[in-house]
C-alpha positions as protocol buffer text, in pm:
chain_id: "A"
residue {
  index: 1
  type: MET
  ca { x: 2299 y: 2067 z: 345 }
}
residue {
  index: 2
  type: LYS
  ca { x: 2268 y: 1694 z: 295 }
}
residue {
  index: 3
  type: THR
  ca { x: 1983 y: 1547 z: 495 }
}
residue {
  index: 4
  type: GLU
  ca { x: 2089 y: 1240 z: 689 }
}
residue {
  index: 5
  type: LEU
  ca { x: 1880 y: 942 z: 795 }
}
residue {
  index: 6
  type: PRO
  ca { x: 1866 y: 873 z: 1168 }
}
residue {
  index: 7
  type: SER
  ca { x: 2152 y: 641 z: 1256 }
}
residue {
  index: 8
  type: GLN
  ca { x: 1926 y: 413 z: 1458 }
}
residue {
  index: 9
  type: ALA
  ca { x: 1566 y: 357 z: 1543 }
}
residue {
  index: 10
  type: VAL
  ca { x: 1392 y: 641 z: 1724 }
}
residue {
  index: 11
  type: GLU
  ca { x: 1117 y: 641 z: 1980 }
}
residue {
  index: 12
  type: VAL
  ca { x: 777 y: 732 z: 1844 }
}
residue {
  index: 13
  type: ASP
  ca { x: 569 y: 1014 z: 2003 }
}
residue {
  index: 14
  type: ALA
  ca { x: 215 y: 891 z: 1924 }
}
residue {
  index: 15
  type: ASN
  ca { x: 85 y: 1245 z: 1960 }
}
residue {
  index: 16
  type: GLN
  ca { x: 297 y: 1347 z: 1660 }
}
residue {
  index: 17
  type: GLN
  ca { x: 212 y: 1047 z: 1443 }
}
residue {
  index: 18
  type: GLN
  ca { x: -142 y: 1136 z: 1351 }
}
residue {
  index: 19
  type: LEU
  ca { x: -265 y: 1043 z: 1002 }
}
residue {
  index: 20
  type: PRO
  ca { x: -482 y: 1285 z: 803 }
}
residue {
  index: 21
  type: THR
  ca { x: -831 y: 1153 z: 718 }
}
residue {
  index: 22
  type: SER
  ca { x: -952 y: 1394 z: 451 }
}
residue {
  index: 23
  type: VAL
  ca { x: -957 y: 1122 z: 180 }
}
residue {
  index: 24
  type: LYS
  ca { x: -1280 y: 927 z: 185 }
}
residue {
  index: 25
  type: GLY
  ca { x: -1462 y: 676 z: -31 }
}
residue {
  index: 26
  type: ALA
  ca { x: -1334 y: 480 z: -327 }
}
residue {
  index: 27
  type: GLY
  ca { x: -1034 y: 590 z: -534 }
}
residue {
  index: 28
  type: ILE
  ca { x: -858 y: 466 z: -839 }
}
residue {
  index: 29
  type: GLY
  ca { x: -492 y: 388 z: -911 }
}
residue {
  index: 30
  type: LEU
  ca { x: -374 y: 661 z: -1152 }
}
residue {
  index: 31
  type: ARG
  ca { x: -187 y: 527 z: -1456 }
}
residue {
  index: 32
  type: SER
  ca { x: -39 y: 718 z: -1748 }
}
residue {
  index: 33
  type: LEU
  ca { x: -289 y: 572 z: -1996 }
}
residue {
  index: 34
  type: HIS
  ca { x: -562 y: 780 z: -1837 }
}
residue {
  index: 35
  type: TYR
  ca { x: -385 y: 1115 z: -1778 }
}
residue {
  index: 36
  type: GLN
  ca { x: -546 y: 1294 z: -2069 }
}
residue {
  index: 37
  type: TYR
  ca { x: -893 y: 1151 z: -2005 }
}
residue {
  index: 38
  type: ILE
  ca { x: -887 y: 1270 z: -1649 }
}
residue {
  index: 39
  type: ILE
  ca { x: -750 y: 1618 z: -1734 }
}
residue {
  index: 40
  type: THR
  ca { x: -1006 y: 1663 z: -2011 }
}
residue {
  index: 41
  type: HIS
  ca { x: -1320 y: 1509 z: -1853 }
}
residue {
  index: 42
  type: LYS
  ca { x: -1256 y: 1557 z: -1483 }
}
residue {
  index: 43
  type: PRO
  ca { x: -1448 y: 1241 z: -1382 }
}
residue {
  index: 44
  type: GLN
  ca { x: -1614 y: 1219 z: -1044 }
}
residue {
  index: 45
  type: VAL
  ca { x: -1346 y: 1031 z: -852 }
}
residue {
  index: 46
  type: ASN
  ca { x: -1282 y: 1083 z: -482 }
}
residue {
  index: 47
  type: TRP
  ca { x: -907 y: 1041 z: -501 }
}
residue {
  index: 48
  type: PHE
  ca { x: -615 y: 883 z: -681 }
}
residue {
  index: 49
  type: GLU
  ca { x: -307 y: 693 z: -583 }
}
residue {
  index: 50
  type: VAL
  ca { x: 14 y: 669 z: -780 }
}
residue {
  index: 51
  type: ILE
  ca { x: 331 y: 459 z: -770 }
}
residue {
  index: 52
  type: SER
  ca { x: 557 y: 719 z: -617 }
}
residue {
  index: 53
  type: ASP
  ca { x: 874 y: 572 z: -771 }
}
residue {
  index: 54
  type: ASN
  ca { x: 751 y: 678 z: -1117 }
}
residue {
  index: 55
  type: TYR
  ca { x: 763 y: 1050 z: -1030 }
}
residue {
  index: 56
  type: PHE
  ca { x: 1106 y: 1098 z: -875 }
}
residue {
  index: 57
  type: GLY
  ca { x: 1241 y: 1305 z: -1159 }
}
residue {
  index: 58
  type: ASP
  ca { x: 1270 y: 1683 z: -1131 }
}
residue {
  index: 59
  type: GLY
  ca { x: 1053 y: 1734 z: -1436 }
}
residue {
  index: 60
  type: GLY
  ca { x: 911 y: 1562 z: -1741 }
}
residue {
  index: 61
  type: LEU
  ca { x: 564 y: 1470 z: -1860 }
}
residue {
  index: 62
  type: PRO
  ca { x: 474 y: 1227 z: -1581 }
}
residue {
  index: 63
  type: LEU
  ca { x: 528 y: 1489 z: -1309 }
}
residue {
  index: 64
  type: TYR
  ca { x: 362 y: 1758 z: -1525 }
}
residue {
  index: 65
  type: HIS
  ca { x: 47 y: 1547 z: -1555 }
}
residue {
  index: 66
  type: LEU
  ca { x: 54 y: 1444 z: -1189 }
}
residue {
  index: 67
  type: GLU
  ca { x: 69 y: 1805 z: -1072 }
}
residue {
  index: 68
  type: LYS
  ca { x: -206 y: 1905 z: -1314 }
}
residue {
  index: 69
  type: ILE
  ca { x: -436 y: 1629 z: -1186 }
}
residue {
  index: 70
  type: ARG
  ca { x: -341 y: 1715 z: -825 }
}
residue {
  index: 71
  type: GLN
  ca { x: -507 y: 2054 z: -877 }
}
residue {
  index: 72
  type: ASP
  ca { x: -845 y: 1881 z: -889 }
}
residue {
  index: 73
  type: TYR
  ca { x: -800 y: 1561 z: -684 }
}
residue {
  index: 74
  type: PRO
  ca { x: -632 y: 1434 z: -368 }
}
residue {
  index: 75
  type: ILE
  ca { x: -345 y: 1201 z: -453 }
}
residue {
  index: 76
  type: ASN
  ca { x: -173 y: 951 z: -221 }
}
residue {
  index: 77
  type: LEU
  ca { x: 171 y: 799 z: -276 }
}
residue {
  index: 78
  type: HIS
  ca { x: 229 y: 419 z: -286 }
}
residue {
  index: 79
  type: GLY
  ca { x: 583 y: 296 z: -335 }
}
residue {
  index: 80
  type: VAL
  ca { x: 764 y: -23 z: -422 }
}
residue {
  index: 81
  type: GLY
  ca { x: 1123 y: 74 z: -339 }
}
residue {
  index: 82
  type: MET
  ca { x: 1165 y: 125 z: 33 }
}
residue {
  index: 83
  type: SER
  ca { x: 1281 y: -233 z: 72 }
}
residue {
  index: 84
  type: LEU
  ca { x: 1173 y: -235 z: 439 }
}
residue {
  index: 85
  type: GLY
  ca { x: 1272 y: -599 z: 487 }
}
residue {
  index: 86
  type: SER
  ca { x: 1622 y: -571 z: 350 }
}
residue {
  index: 87
  type: THR
  ca { x: 1943 y: -574 z: 558 }
}
residue {
  index: 88
  type: ASP
  ca { x: 2103 y: -325 z: 317 }
}
residue {
  index: 89
  type: PRO
  ca { x: 2133 y: 30 z: 450 }
}
residue {
  index: 90
  type: LEU
  ca { x: 1818 y: 234 z: 377 }
}
residue {
  index: 91
  type: ASN
  ca { x: 1846 y: 405 z: 41 }
}
residue {
  index: 92
  type: GLN
  ca { x: 1891 y: 769 z: 137 }
}
residue {
  index: 93
  type: ASP
  ca { x: 1861 y: 898 z: -218 }
}
residue {
  index: 94
  type: TYR
  ca { x: 1531 y: 711 z: -260 }
}
residue {
  index: 95
  type: LEU
  ca { x: 1389 y: 854 z: 62 }
}
residue {
  index: 96
  type: THR
  ca { x: 1505 y: 1204 z: -19 }
}
residue {
  index: 97
  type: ARG
  ca { x: 1331 y: 1193 z: -354 }
}
residue {
  index: 98
  type: LEU
  ca { x: 1019 y: 1053 z: -191 }
}
residue {
  index: 99
  type: LYS
  ca { x: 1017 y: 1328 z: 72 }
}
residue {
  index: 100
  type: LYS
  ca { x: 1056 y: 1589 z: -204 }
}
residue {
  index: 101
  type: LEU
  ca { x: 766 y: 1441 z: -400 }
}
residue {
  index: 102
  type: ALA
  ca { x: 549 y: 1429 z: -88 }
}
residue {
  index: 103
  type: ALA
  ca { x: 620 y: 1799 z: -25 }
}
residue {
  index: 104
  type: ARG
  ca { x: 518 y: 1869 z: -382 }
}
residue {
  index: 105
  type: ILE
  ca { x: 201 y: 1660 z: -397 }
}
residue {
  index: 106
  type: GLU
  ca { x: 92 y: 1686 z: -29 }
}
residue {
  index: 107
  type: PRO
  ca { x: -58 y: 1338 z: 3 }
}
residue {
  index: 108
  type: ASP
  ca { x: -267 y: 1235 z: 304 }
}
residue {
  index: 109
  type: TRP
  ca { x: -33 y: 937 z: 339 }
}
residue {
  index: 110
  type: VAL
  ca { x: 262 y: 750 z: 201 }
}
residue {
  index: 111
  type: SER
  ca { x: 271 y: 370 z: 180 }
}
residue {
  index: 112
  type: ASP
  ca { x: 493 y: 82 z: 77 }
}
residue {
  index: 113
  type: HIS
  ca { x: 512 y: -299 z: 103 }
}
residue {
  index: 114
  type: LEU
  ca { x: 610 y: -540 z: 377 }
}
residue {
  index: 115
  type: SER
  ca { x: 885 y: -697 z: 164 }
}
residue {
  index: 116
  type: TRP
  ca { x: 1237 y: -641 z: 39 }
}
residue {
  index: 117
  type: ILE
  ca { x: 1389 y: -581 z: -305 }
}
residue {
  index: 118
  type: SER
  ca { x: 1760 y: -521 z: -249 }
}
residue {
  index: 119
  type: ILE
  ca { x: 2053 y: -727 z: -137 }
}
residue {
  index: 120
  type: ASN
  ca { x: 2418 y: -617 z: -125 }
}
residue {
  index: 121
  type: GLY
  ca { x: 2331 y: -313 z: -330 }
}
residue {
  index: 122
  type: HIS
  ca { x: 2162 y: -506 z: -608 }
}
residue {
  index: 123
  type: TYR
  ca { x: 1793 y: -444 z: -679 }
}
residue {
  index: 124
  type: LEU
  ca { x: 1549 y: -715 z: -779 }
}
residue {
  index: 125
  type: ASN
  ca { x: 1246 y: -687 z: -1000 }
}
residue {
  index: 126
  type: ASP
  ca { x: 995 y: -827 z: -756 }
}
residue {
  index: 127
  type: LEU
  ca { x: 882 y: -781 z: -394 }
}
residue {
  index: 128
  type: ILE
  ca { x: 1040 y: -1062 z: -191 }
}
residue {
  index: 129
  type: PRO
  ca { x: 852 y: -1193 z: 117 }
}
residue {
  index: 130
  type: LEU
  ca { x: 990 y: -1210 z: 469 }
}
residue {
  index: 131
  type: VAL
  ca { x: 1054 y: -1482 z: 722 }
}
residue {
  index: 132
  type: TYR
  ca { x: 828 y: -1401 z: 1019 }
}
residue {
  index: 133
  type: THR
  ca { x: 1064 y: -1413 z: 1321 }
}
residue {
  index: 134
  type: GLU
  ca { x: 1148 y: -1176 z: 1605 }
}
residue {
  index: 135
  type: GLU
  ca { x: 1488 y: -1107 z: 1450 }
}
residue {
  index: 136
  type: VAL
  ca { x: 1336 y: -1004 z: 1121 }
}
residue {
  index: 137
  type: MET
  ca { x: 1074 y: -796 z: 1301 }
}
residue {
  index: 138
  type: ASP
  ca { x: 1339 y: -603 z: 1492 }
}
residue {
  index: 139
  type: ASN
  ca { x: 1512 y: -520 z: 1166 }
}
residue {
  index: 140
  type: VAL
  ca { x: 1194 y: -414 z: 986 }
}
residue {
  index: 141
  type: ALA
  ca { x: 1070 y: -213 z: 1282 }
}
residue {
  index: 142
  type: SER
  ca { x: 1399 y: -25 z: 1306 }
}
residue {
  index: 143
  type: ARG
  ca { x: 1382 y: 63 z: 940 }
}
residue {
  index: 144
  type: ILE
  ca { x: 1020 y: 176 z: 957 }
}
residue {
  index: 145
  type: LEU
  ca { x: 1101 y: 401 z: 1254 }
}
residue {
  index: 146
  type: GLN
  ca { x: 1392 y: 553 z: 1065 }
}
residue {
  index: 147
  type: VAL
  ca { x: 1181 y: 610 z: 756 }
}
residue {
  index: 148
  type: GLN
  ca { x: 905 y: 771 z: 957 }
}
residue {
  index: 149
  type: GLU
  ca { x: 1151 y: 995 z: 1134 }
}
residue {
  index: 150
  type: PHE
  ca { x: 1311 y: 1104 z: 804 }
}
residue {
  index: 151
  type: LEU
  ca { x: 982 y: 1163 z: 620 }
}
residue {
  index: 152
  type: ASP
  ca { x: 833 y: 1327 z: 929 }
}
residue {
  index: 153
  type: ARG
  ca { x: 513 y: 1132 z: 893 }
}
residue {
  index: 154
  type: PRO
  ca { x: 378 y: 787 z: 975 }
}
residue {
  index: 155
  type: ILE
  ca { x: 365 y: 542 z: 683 }
}
residue {
  index: 156
  type: LEU
  ca { x: 125 y: 265 z: 585 }
}
residue {
  index: 157
  type: ILE
  ca { x: 262 y: -85 z: 522 }
}
residue {
  index: 158
  type: GLU
  ca { x: 82 y: -323 z: 283 }
}
residue {
  index: 159
  type: ASN
  ca { x: 40 y: -689 z: 351 }
}
residue {
  index: 160
  type: PRO
  ca { x: 227 y: -888 z: 80 }
}
residue {
  index: 161
  type: SER
  ca { x: 131 y: -1161 z: -164 }
}
residue {
  index: 162
  type: PRO
  ca { x: 414 y: -1407 z: -98 }
}
residue {
  index: 163
  type: TYR
  ca { x: 319 y: -1741 z: -271 }
}
residue {
  index: 164
  type: ILE
  ca { x: 554 y: -1923 z: -31 }
}
residue {
  index: 165
  type: THR
  ca { x: 586 y: -1976 z: 342 }
}
residue {
  index: 166
  type: PHE
  ca { x: 904 y: -2031 z: 535 }
}
residue {
  index: 167
  type: THR
  ca { x: 955 y: -2318 z: 782 }
}
residue {
  index: 168
  type: ASP
  ca { x: 1172 y: -2080 z: 987 }
}
residue {
  index: 169
  type: SER
  ca { x: 882 y: -1849 z: 1055 }
}
residue {
  index: 170
  type: THR
  ca { x: 778 y: -1850 z: 1421 }
}
residue {
  index: 171
  type: MET
  ca { x: 455 y: -1653 z: 1380 }
}
residue {
  index: 172
  type: THR
  ca { x: 176 y: -1597 z: 1128 }
}
residue {
  index: 173
  type: GLU
  ca { x: 169 y: -1296 z: 899 }
}
residue {
  index: 174
  type: TRP
  ca { x: -109 y: -1129 z: 1096 }
}
residue {
  index: 175
  type: GLU
  ca { x: 80 y: -1178 z: 1422 }
}
residue {
  index: 176
  type: PHE
  ca { x: 393 y: -1031 z: 1266 }
}
residue {
  index: 177
  type: ILE
  ca { x: 205 y: -731 z: 1132 }
}
residue {
  index: 178
  type: THR
  ca { x: 24 y: -667 z: 1461 }
}
residue {
  index: 179
  type: LYS
  ca { x: 347 y: -669 z: 1658 }
}
residue {
  index: 180
  type: LEU
  ca { x: 511 y: -450 z: 1398 }
}
residue {
  index: 181
  type: VAL
  ca { x: 239 y: -187 z: 1421 }
}
residue {
  index: 182
  type: HIS
  ca { x: 272 y: -182 z: 1800 }
}
residue {
  index: 183
  type: LYS
  ca { x: 651 y: -139 z: 1776 }
}
residue {
  index: 184
  type: THR
  ca { x: 644 y: 144 z: 1521 }
}
residue {
  index: 185
  type: ASP
  ca { x: 311 y: 321 z: 1543 }
}
residue {
  index: 186
  type: CYS
  ca { x: 272 y: 280 z: 1168 }
}
residue {
  index: 187
  type: TYR
  ca { x: -57 y: 215 z: 993 }
}
residue {
  index: 188
  type: LEU
  ca { x: -188 y: -60 z: 766 }
}
residue {
  index: 189
  type: LEU
  ca { x: -279 y: -67 z: 400 }
}
residue {
  index: 190
  type: LEU
  ca { x: -491 y: -383 z: 389 }
}
residue {
  index: 191
  type: ASP
  ca { x: -485 y: -547 z: 48 }
}
residue {
  index: 192
  type: ILE
  ca { x: -799 y: -764 z: 53 }
}
residue {
  index: 193
  type: ASN
  ca { x: -707 y: -943 z: -273 }
}
residue {
  index: 194
  type: ASN
  ca { x: -371 y: -1037 z: -120 }
}
residue {
  index: 195
  type: VAL
  ca { x: -537 y: -1174 z: 190 }
}
residue {
  index: 196
  type: TYR
  ca { x: -773 y: -1386 z: -21 }
}
residue {
  index: 197
  type: VAL
  ca { x: -504 y: -1506 z: -261 }
}
residue {
  index: 198
  type: ASN
  ca { x: -273 y: -1600 z: 31 }
}
residue {
  index: 199
  type: ALA
  ca { x: -557 y: -1774 z: 211 }
}
residue {
  index: 200
  type: ILE
  ca { x: -636 y: -1993 z: -87 }
}
residue {
  index: 201
  type: ASN
  ca { x: -272 y: -2060 z: -171 }
}
residue {
  index: 202
  type: SER
  ca { x: -159 y: -2130 z: 186 }
}
residue {
  index: 203
  type: GLY
  ca { x: -475 y: -2287 z: 324 }
}
residue {
  index: 204
  type: PHE
  ca { x: -588 y: -2052 z: 604 }
}
residue {
  index: 205
  type: ASP
  ca { x: -919 y: -1881 z: 676 }
}
residue {
  index: 206
  type: PRO
  ca { x: -910 y: -1520 z: 551 }
}
residue {
  index: 207
  type: LEU
  ca { x: -1154 y: -1418 z: 822 }
}
residue {
  index: 208
  type: THR
  ca { x: -897 y: -1530 z: 1082 }
}
residue {
  index: 209
  type: TYR
  ca { x: -662 y: -1284 z: 928 }
}
residue {
  index: 210
  type: LEU
  ca { x: -912 y: -999 z: 948 }
}
residue {
  index: 211
  type: ASP
  ca { x: -1002 y: -1091 z: 1306 }
}
residue {
  index: 212
  type: ASN
  ca { x: -644 y: -1068 z: 1427 }
}
residue {
  index: 213
  type: ILE
  ca { x: -511 y: -740 z: 1291 }
}
residue {
  index: 214
  type: PRO
  ca { x: -554 y: -406 z: 1479 }
}
residue {
  index: 215
  type: ALA
  ca { x: -877 y: -254 z: 1344 }
}
residue {
  index: 216
  type: THR
  ca { x: -787 y: 104 z: 1437 }
}
residue {
  index: 217
  type: ARG
  ca { x: -469 y: 87 z: 1230 }
}
residue {
  index: 218
  type: VAL
  ca { x: -633 y: -4 z: 899 }
}
residue {
  index: 219
  type: LYS
  ca { x: -641 y: 324 z: 704 }
}
residue {
  index: 220
  type: GLU
  ca { x: -660 y: 208 z: 345 }
}
residue {
  index: 221
  type: ILE
  ca { x: -783 y: -93 z: 154 }
}
residue {
  index: 222
  type: HIS
  ca { x: -670 y: -217 z: -187 }
}
residue {
  index: 223
  type: LEU
  ca { x: -889 y: -416 z: -424 }
}
residue {
  index: 224
  type: ALA
  ca { x: -769 y: -588 z: -739 }
}
residue {
  index: 225
  type: GLY
  ca { x: -819 y: -892 z: -960 }
}
residue {
  index: 226
  type: TYR
  ca { x: -628 y: -1221 z: -958 }
}
residue {
  index: 227
  type: GLU
  ca { x: -565 y: -1487 z: -1219 }
}
residue {
  index: 228
  type: GLU
  ca { x: -658 y: -1847 z: -1163 }
}
residue {
  index: 229
  type: LYS
  ca { x: -365 y: -2080 z: -1237 }
}
residue {
  index: 230
  type: GLU
  ca { x: -380 y: -2456 z: -1233 }
}
residue {
  index: 231
  type: ASN
  ca { x: -276 y: -2497 z: -866 }
}
residue {
  index: 232
  type: TYR
  ca { x: -281 y: -2144 z: -724 }
}
residue {
  index: 233
  type: LEU
  ca { x: -408 y: -1791 z: -758 }
}
residue {
  index: 234
  type: LEU
  ca { x: -181 y: -1516 z: -898 }
}
residue {
  index: 235
  type: ASP
  ca { x: -216 y: -1157 z: -790 }
}
residue {
  index: 236
  type: THR
  ca { x: -189 y: -987 z: -1135 }
}
residue {
  index: 237
  type: HIS
  ca { x: -392 y: -669 z: -1093 }
}
residue {
  index: 238
  type: GLY
  ca { x: -520 y: -744 z: -1441 }
}
residue {
  index: 239
  type: TYR
  ca { x: -883 y: -844 z: -1388 }
}
residue {
  index: 240
  type: PRO
  ca { x: -1200 y: -709 z: -1225 }
}
residue {
  index: 241
  type: VAL
  ca { x: -1234 y: -779 z: -854 }
}
residue {
  index: 242
  type: HIS
  ca { x: -1359 y: -1138 z: -817 }
}
residue {
  index: 243
  type: PRO
  ca { x: -1677 y: -1218 z: -629 }
}
residue {
  index: 244
  type: PRO
  ca { x: -1509 y: -1387 z: -327 }
}
residue {
  index: 245
  type: VAL
  ca { x: -1286 y: -1081 z: -284 }
}
residue {
  index: 246
  type: TRP
  ca { x: -1593 y: -856 z: -284 }
}
residue {
  index: 247
  type: GLN
  ca { x: -1739 y: -1081 z: -19 }
}
residue {
  index: 248
  type: LEU
  ca { x: -1428 y: -1060 z: 192 }
}
residue {
  index: 249
  type: TYR
  ca { x: -1418 y: -685 z: 138 }
}
residue {
  index: 250
  type: GLU
  ca { x: -1771 y: -659 z: 282 }
}
residue {
  index: 251
  type: GLU
  ca { x: -1663 y: -850 z: 588 }
}
residue {
  index: 252
  type: ALA
  ca { x: -1363 y: -620 z: 624 }
}
residue {
  index: 253
  type: LEU
  ca { x: -1581 y: -306 z: 614 }
}
residue {
  index: 254
  type: ILE
  ca { x: -1803 y: -454 z: 886 }
}
residue {
  index: 255
  type: LYS
  ca { x: -1495 y: -499 z: 1103 }
}
residue {
  index: 256
  type: PHE
  ca { x: -1301 y: -183 z: 1016 }
}
residue {
  index: 257
  type: GLY
  ca { x: -1563 y: 66 z: 903 }
}
residue {
  index: 258
  type: ALA
  ca { x: -1573 y: 276 z: 584 }
}
residue {
  index: 259
  type: VAL
  ca { x: -1198 y: 264 z: 514 }
}
residue {
  index: 260
  type: PRO
  ca { x: -1087 y: 452 z: 201 }
}
residue {
  index: 261
  type: THR
  ca { x: -1059 y: 196 z: -78 }
}
residue {
  index: 262
  type: LEU
  ca { x: -848 y: 193 z: -389 }
}
residue {
  index: 263
  type: ILE
  ca { x: -911 y: -1 z: -714 }
}
residue {
  index: 264
  type: GLU
  ca { x: -582 y: -128 z: -856 }
}
residue {
  index: 265
  type: TRP
  ca { x: -541 y: -235 z: -1215 }
}
residue {
  index: 266
  type: ASP
  ca { x: -183 y: -258 z: -1353 }
}
residue {
  index: 267
  type: THR
  ca { x: -181 y: -507 z: -1641 }
}
residue {
  index: 268
  type: ASP
  ca { x: -409 y: -509 z: -1946 }
}
residue {
  index: 269
  type: ILE
  ca { x: -535 y: -177 z: -1820 }
}
residue {
  index: 270
  type: PRO
  ca { x: -893 y: -116 z: -1942 }
}
residue {
  index: 271
  type: SER
  ca { x: -1079 y: 208 z: -2023 }
}
residue {
  index: 272
  type: PHE
  ca { x: -1130 y: 453 z: -1742 }
}
residue {
  index: 273
  type: GLU
  ca { x: -1503 y: 375 z: -1751 }
}
residue {
  index: 274
  type: VAL
  ca { x: -1429 y: 13 z: -1645 }
}
residue {
  index: 275
  type: LEU
  ca { x: -1224 y: 142 z: -1350 }
}
residue {
  index: 276
  type: MET
  ca { x: -1503 y: 383 z: -1255 }
}
residue {
  index: 277
  type: ALA
  ca { x: -1752 y: 92 z: -1258 }
}
residue {
  index: 278
  type: GLU
  ca { x: -1529 y: -99 z: -1008 }
}
residue {
  index: 279
  type: ALA
  ca { x: -1485 y: 214 z: -790 }
}
residue {
  index: 280
  type: ASN
  ca { x: -1862 y: 275 z: -797 }
}
residue {
  index: 281
  type: LYS
  ca { x: -1921 y: -86 z: -680 }
}
residue {
  index: 282
  type: ALA
  ca { x: -1675 y: -33 z: -390 }
}
residue {
  index: 283
  type: GLU
  ca { x: -1862 y: 290 z: -308 }
}
residue {
  index: 284
  type: GLN
  ca { x: -2186 y: 93 z: -272 }
}
residue {
  index: 285
  type: PHE
  ca { x: -2026 y: -130 z: -13 }
}
residue {
  index: 286
  type: LEU
  ca { x: -1881 y: 168 z: 169 }
}
residue {
  index: 287
  type: GLU
  ca { x: -2217 y: 342 z: 182 }
}
residue {
  index: 288
  type: LYS
  ca { x: -2362 y: 43 z: 373 }
}
residue {
  index: 289
  type: VAL
  ca { x: -2125 y: 103 z: 665 }
}
residue {
  index: 290
  type: SER
  ca { x: -2100 y: 481 z: 654 }
}
């Protein structure tokens, strides 16, 4: 029988929207370059996270390696294709494949971005930012509620790295996210690098951002490196975490506690030992607040 998405937003029963908390400490974004190293050496890593969209096939080497690594490590799913901010219909095939993968991998949580990638059935190659208005919020909230109902689990939404702001916005990003969480009972994946990059590019205090999001809803943190351009910072995930991002991370842990933290590195991917060094550094910060 074909599984249908809910036709409209559903009311959330908070008692049924509990998020598992078995994953702790610092984890690493799992990329294909390191499959064999991990399978052979079984490094001491608390957990991994994968781009869920890369494992939607019914077989093949990526899924084979993922399931083999899952035997030894917790793995969470992080997507790029929900297109939560789009006005297109939700992609039922995408969500069905995601639900099937989640049943197979049994992640503690599933996450995606506060952005959109599709318009009139055409998909873009980047995560497009939102205008922060009540109308947009109602649309995104409805879609999150439908996704959570279909997946039968709460999801995490990640704060974006937009590079632009819209004059039509009627609220800040942190105000939008806070209201969205209250409307949908979802959780937050707080990307500290994105907060810092946006703060520098847009001219706000990153601590103001941290002070104004709901602390109890922050369930995961991302750390990554940025590239310094002539007039702005670019979130490339291609460098070690920069010192000011570590400093902001330390402030975040003071506010939110020892939130499970992921090291992301997606371009010019280094040896696994380099990623381990970054994860170990995050672990040192986490131990201070544990």
